[in-house]
Tab-separated table of C-alpha atoms and ligand atoms in Angstrom:
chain	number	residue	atom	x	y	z
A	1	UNK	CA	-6.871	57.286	49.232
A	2	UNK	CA	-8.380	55.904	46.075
A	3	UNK	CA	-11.796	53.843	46.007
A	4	UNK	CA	-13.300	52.114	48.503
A	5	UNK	CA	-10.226	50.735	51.141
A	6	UNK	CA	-9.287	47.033	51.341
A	7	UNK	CA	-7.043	46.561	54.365
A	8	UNK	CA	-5.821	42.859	54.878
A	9	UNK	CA	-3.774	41.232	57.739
A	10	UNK	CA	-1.218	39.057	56.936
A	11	UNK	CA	-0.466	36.837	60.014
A	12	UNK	CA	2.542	34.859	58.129
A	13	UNK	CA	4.001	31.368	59.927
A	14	UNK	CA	1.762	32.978	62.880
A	15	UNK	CA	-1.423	31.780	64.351
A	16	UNK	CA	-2.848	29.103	66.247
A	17	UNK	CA	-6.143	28.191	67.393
A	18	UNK	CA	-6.047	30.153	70.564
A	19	UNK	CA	-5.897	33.572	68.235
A	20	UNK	CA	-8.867	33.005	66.937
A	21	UNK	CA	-10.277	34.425	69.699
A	22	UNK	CA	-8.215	37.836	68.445
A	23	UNK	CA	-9.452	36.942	64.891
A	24	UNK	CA	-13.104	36.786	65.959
A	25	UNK	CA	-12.495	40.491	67.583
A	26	UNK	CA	-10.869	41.735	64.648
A	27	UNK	CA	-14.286	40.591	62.598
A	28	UNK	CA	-15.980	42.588	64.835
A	29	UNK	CA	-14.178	45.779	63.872
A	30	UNK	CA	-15.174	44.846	60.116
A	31	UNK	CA	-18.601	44.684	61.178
A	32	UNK	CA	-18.342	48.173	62.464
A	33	UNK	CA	-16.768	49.355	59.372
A	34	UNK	CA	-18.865	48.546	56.515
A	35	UNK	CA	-17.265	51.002	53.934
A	36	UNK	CA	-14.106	48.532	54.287
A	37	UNK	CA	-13.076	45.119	52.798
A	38	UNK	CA	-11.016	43.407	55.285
A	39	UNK	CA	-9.038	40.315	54.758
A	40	UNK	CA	-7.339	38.290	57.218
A	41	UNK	CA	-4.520	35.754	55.712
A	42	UNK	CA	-3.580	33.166	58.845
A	43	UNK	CA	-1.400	30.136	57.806
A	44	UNK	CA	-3.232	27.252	55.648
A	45	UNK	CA	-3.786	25.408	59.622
A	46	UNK	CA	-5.933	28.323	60.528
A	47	UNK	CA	-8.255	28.718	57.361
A	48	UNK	CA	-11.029	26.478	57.959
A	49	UNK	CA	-11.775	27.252	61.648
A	50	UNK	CA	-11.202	31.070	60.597
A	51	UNK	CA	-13.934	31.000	57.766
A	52	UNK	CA	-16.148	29.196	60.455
A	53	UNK	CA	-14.924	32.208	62.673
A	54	UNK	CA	-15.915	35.022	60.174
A	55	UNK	CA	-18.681	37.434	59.353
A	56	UNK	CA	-17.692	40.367	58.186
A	57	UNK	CA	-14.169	39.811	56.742
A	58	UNK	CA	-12.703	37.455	53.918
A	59	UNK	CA	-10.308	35.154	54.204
A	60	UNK	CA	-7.537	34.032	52.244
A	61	UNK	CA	-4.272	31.636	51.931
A	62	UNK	CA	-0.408	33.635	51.439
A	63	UNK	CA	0.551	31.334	48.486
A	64	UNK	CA	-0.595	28.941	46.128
A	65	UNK	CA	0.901	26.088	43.773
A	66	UNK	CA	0.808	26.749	39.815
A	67	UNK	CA	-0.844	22.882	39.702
A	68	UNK	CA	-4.445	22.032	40.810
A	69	UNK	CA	-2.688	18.737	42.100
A	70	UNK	CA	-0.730	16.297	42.292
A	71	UNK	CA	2.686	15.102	43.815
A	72	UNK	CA	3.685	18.297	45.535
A	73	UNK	CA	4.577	17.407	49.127
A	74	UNK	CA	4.065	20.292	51.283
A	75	UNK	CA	2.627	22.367	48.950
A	76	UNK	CA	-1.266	23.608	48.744
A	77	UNK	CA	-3.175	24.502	45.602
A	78	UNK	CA	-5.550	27.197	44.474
A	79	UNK	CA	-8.811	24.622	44.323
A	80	UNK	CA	-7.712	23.394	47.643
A	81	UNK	CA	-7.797	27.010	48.901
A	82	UNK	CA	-11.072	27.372	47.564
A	83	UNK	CA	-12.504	23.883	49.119
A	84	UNK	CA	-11.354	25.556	52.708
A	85	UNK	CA	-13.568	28.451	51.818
A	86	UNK	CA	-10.779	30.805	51.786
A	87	UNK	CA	-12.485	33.447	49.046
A	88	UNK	CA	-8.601	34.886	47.627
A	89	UNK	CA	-4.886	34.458	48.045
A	90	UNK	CA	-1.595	36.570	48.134
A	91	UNK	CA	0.804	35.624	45.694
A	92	UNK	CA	4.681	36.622	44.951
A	93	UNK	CA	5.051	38.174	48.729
A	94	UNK	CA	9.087	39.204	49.113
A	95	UNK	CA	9.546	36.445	51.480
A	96	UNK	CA	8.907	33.964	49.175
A	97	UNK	CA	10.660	35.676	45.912
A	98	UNK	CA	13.360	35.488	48.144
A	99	UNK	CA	13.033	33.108	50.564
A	100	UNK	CA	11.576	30.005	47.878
A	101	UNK	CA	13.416	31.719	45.037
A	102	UNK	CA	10.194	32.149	42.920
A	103	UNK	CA	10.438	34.195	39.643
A	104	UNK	CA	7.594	36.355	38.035
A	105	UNK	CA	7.044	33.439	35.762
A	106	UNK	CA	5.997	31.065	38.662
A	107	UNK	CA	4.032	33.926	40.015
A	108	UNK	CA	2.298	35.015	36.954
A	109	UNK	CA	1.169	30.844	37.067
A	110	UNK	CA	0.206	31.475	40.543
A	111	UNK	CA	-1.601	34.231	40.200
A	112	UNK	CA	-3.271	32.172	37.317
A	113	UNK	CA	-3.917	29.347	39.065
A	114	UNK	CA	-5.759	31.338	41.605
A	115	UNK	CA	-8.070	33.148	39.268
A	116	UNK	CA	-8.705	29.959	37.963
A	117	UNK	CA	-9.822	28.364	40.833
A	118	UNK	CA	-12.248	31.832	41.186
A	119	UNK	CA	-9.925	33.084	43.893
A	120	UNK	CA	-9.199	36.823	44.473
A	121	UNK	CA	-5.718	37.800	43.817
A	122	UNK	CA	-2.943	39.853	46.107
A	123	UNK	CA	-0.286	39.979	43.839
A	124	UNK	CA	2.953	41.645	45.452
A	125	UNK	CA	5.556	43.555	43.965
A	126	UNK	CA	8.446	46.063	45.648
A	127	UNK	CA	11.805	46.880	45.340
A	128	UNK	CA	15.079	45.887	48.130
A	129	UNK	CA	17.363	48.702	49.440
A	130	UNK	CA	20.233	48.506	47.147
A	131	UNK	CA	17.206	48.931	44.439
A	132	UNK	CA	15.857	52.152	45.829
A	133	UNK	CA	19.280	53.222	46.661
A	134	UNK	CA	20.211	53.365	42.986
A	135	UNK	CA	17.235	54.946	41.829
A	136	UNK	CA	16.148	51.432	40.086
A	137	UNK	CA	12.577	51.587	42.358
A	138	UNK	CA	10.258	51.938	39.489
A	139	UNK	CA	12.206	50.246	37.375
A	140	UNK	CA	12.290	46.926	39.351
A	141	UNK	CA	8.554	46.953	40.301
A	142	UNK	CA	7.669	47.728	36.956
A	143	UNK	CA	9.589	44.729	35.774
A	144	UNK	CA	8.123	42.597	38.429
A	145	UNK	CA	4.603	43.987	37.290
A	146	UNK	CA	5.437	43.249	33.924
A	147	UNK	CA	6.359	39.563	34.501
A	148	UNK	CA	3.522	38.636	36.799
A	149	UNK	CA	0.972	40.161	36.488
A	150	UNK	CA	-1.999	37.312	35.851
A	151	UNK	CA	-3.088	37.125	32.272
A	152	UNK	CA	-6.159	35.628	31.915
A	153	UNK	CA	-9.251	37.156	30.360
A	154	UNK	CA	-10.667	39.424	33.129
A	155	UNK	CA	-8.038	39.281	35.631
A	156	UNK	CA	-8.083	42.945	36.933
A	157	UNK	CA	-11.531	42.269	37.850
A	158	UNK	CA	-10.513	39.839	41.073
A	159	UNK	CA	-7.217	41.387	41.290
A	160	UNK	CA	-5.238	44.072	44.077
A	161	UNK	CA	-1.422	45.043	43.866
A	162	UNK	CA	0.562	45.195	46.897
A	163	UNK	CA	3.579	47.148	46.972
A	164	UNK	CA	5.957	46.383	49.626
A	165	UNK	CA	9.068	47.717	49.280
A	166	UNK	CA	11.352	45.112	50.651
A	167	UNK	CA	13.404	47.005	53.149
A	168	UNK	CA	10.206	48.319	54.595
A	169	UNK	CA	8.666	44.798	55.315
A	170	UNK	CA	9.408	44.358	59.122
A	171	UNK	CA	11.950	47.312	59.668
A	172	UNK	CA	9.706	49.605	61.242
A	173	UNK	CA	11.002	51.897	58.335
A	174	UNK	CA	8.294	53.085	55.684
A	175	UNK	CA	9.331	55.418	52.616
A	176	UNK	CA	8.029	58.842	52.827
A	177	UNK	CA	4.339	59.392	51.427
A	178	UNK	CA	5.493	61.129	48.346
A	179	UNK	CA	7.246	57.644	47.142
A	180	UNK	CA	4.373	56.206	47.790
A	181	UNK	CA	2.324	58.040	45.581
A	182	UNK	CA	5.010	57.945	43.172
A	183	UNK	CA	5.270	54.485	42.946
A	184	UNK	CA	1.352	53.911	42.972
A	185	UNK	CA	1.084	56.457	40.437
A	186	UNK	CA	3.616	54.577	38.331
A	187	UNK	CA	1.675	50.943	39.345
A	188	UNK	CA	-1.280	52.837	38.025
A	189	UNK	CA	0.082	53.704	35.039
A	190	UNK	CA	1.636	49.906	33.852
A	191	UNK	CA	-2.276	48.573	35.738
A	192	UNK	CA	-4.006	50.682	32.767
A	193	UNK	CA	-1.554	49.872	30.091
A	194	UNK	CA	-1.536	46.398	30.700
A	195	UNK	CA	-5.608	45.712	31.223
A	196	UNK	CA	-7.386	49.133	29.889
A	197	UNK	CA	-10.287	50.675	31.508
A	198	UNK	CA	-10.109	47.483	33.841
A	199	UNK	CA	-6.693	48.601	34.887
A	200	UNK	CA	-8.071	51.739	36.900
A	201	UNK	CA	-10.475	49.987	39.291
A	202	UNK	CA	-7.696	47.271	40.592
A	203	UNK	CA	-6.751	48.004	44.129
A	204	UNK	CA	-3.178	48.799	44.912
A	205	UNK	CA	-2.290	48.252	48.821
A	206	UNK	CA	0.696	49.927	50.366
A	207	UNK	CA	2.420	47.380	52.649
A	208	UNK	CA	5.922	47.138	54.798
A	209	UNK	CA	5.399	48.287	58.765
A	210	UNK	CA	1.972	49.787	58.657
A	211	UNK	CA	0.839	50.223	62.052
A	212	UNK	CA	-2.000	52.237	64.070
A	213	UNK	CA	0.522	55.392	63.923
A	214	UNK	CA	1.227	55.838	60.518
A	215	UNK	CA	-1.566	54.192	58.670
A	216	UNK	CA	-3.549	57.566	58.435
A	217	UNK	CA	-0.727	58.938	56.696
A	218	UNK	CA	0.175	56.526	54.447
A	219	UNK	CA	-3.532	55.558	53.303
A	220	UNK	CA	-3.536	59.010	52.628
A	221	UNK	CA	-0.993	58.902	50.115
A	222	UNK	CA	-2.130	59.285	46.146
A	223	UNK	CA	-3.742	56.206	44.529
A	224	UNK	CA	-2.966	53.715	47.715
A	225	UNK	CA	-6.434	52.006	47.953
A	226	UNK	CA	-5.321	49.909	51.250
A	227	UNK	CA	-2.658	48.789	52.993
A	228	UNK	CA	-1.339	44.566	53.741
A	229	UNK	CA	-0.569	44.642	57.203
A	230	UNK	CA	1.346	42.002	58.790
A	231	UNK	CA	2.607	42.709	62.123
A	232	UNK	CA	0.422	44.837	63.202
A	233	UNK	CA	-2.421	42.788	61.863
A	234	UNK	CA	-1.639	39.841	64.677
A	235	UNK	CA	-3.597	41.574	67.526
A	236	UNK	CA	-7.391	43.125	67.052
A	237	UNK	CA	-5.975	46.404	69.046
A	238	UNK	CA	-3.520	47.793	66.375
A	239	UNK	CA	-5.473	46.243	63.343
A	240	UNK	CA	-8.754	47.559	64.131
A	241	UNK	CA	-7.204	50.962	64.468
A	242	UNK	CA	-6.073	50.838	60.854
A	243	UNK	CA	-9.387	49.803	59.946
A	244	UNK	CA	-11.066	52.414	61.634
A	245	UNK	CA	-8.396	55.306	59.921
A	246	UNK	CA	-9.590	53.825	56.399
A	247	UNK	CA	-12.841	54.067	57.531
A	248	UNK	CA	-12.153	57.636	58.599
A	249	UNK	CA	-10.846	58.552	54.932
A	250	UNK	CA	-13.256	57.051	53.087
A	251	UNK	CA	-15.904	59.053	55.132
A	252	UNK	CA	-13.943	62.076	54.552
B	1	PGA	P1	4.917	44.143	58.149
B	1	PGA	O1	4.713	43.070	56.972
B	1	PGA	O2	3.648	44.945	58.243
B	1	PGA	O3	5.168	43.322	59.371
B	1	PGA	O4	6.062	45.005	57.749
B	1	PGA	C1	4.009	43.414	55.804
B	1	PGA	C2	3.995	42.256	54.844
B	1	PGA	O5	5.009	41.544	54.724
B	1	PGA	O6	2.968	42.008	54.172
């Protein structure tokens, strides 16, 4: 593991108020871990009573509009993030590349908007199947990296890259840790090309089916300075046990 470990739940369309008694117990797992940044994402409905909820974690929204404002029904801003007290946001997640159709270009203004608004930033990259299959991995995420990664003037400073390979997210099925460190070797290389010195101290998260049996493992793997959790981020039993292996390697 590289740096000091930032492991983040991502509870997607999942969450209502009678979790936040599981969110409270997760905070207290972040309070027992001090040498780790954890981040809870629960659906926009959730933020406010989970910032009133928290101590020891951040919390954040799973997408942003490009616009401050305006006539955008259904949609939520970065400055309206901010005015819940959510402190950063995931942007570009697979499911909504593919599920909203959103290109780098709307995520780059995403990412944007949220640095903008003094947001954090969880930008997420990875490659599908077919990708992998035909040995187009690097070549994809680099590509994705390359067309949304934010651009303002200190971005790497409030910024983490989460690669989730596609065909990992949900599967139970995780590559092996040498790809891993391949492909956050490779991250790591476009991170310092694109933003300099700055490049080297911006977190890149594994994600896709971390859970309490293989996070060791894969938090183990070369340059992965966290993991985005989603599944196994929805009860405090599983997450704080990928918490507590972080904790365990940055003791080590
Ligand atoms: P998963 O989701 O851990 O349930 O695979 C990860 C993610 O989509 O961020």
């Amino acid at each position: 593991m590289t740096g000091r470990p930032y492991i983040v739940g991502n509870w997607k369309m999942n969450g209502t108020r009678a979790m936040l008694s599981e969110a409270r117990a997760i905070d207290r797992a972040a309070a027992r871990h001090p040498g780790v940044d954890v981040g809870i994402v629960p659906p926009f409905t959730l933020i406010s009573a989970m910032v009133e909820a928290a101590q020891d974690m951040a919390v954040g929204g799973q997408d942003c509009h490009a616009k401050p404002s305006g006539a955008f029904t259904g949609d939520v801003s970065a400055p309206l993030l901010a005015d819940t007290g959510a402190v950063f946001t995931i942007v570009g997640h697979s499911e909504r590349r593919a599920l909203h159709g959103e290109s780098n270009a709307e995520v780059q203004a995403k990412a944007n908007a949220a640095l903008e608004a003094g947001l954090g930033v969880i930008l997420c990259v990875g490659e599908t199947e077919a990708e992998r299959d035909s040995g187009q991995a690097e070549a994809v995420v680099g590509a994705q990296l390359d067309g949304s990664l934010p651009t303002g003037e200190d971005a790497a400073a409030r910024l983490s890259v989460a690669y989730e390979p596609v065909w990992a997210i949900g599967t139970g099925r995780v590559p092996s840790v040498d790809d891993v460190g391949a492909m956050h070797r490779a991250i790591r290389a476009k991170l310092s090309a694109v933003y300099g010195e700055a490049g080297a101290a911006v977190r890149v998260l594994y994600g896709g089916s971390v859970n309490a049996g293989n996070a060791a493992e894969l938090l183990a793997a070369d340059e992965v300075g966290g993991a985005l959790v989603g599944g196994a981020s929805l009860t405090a039993e599983s997450f704080a046990t990928i918490i507590s292996a972080a904790a365990a390697l940055a003791e080590a």
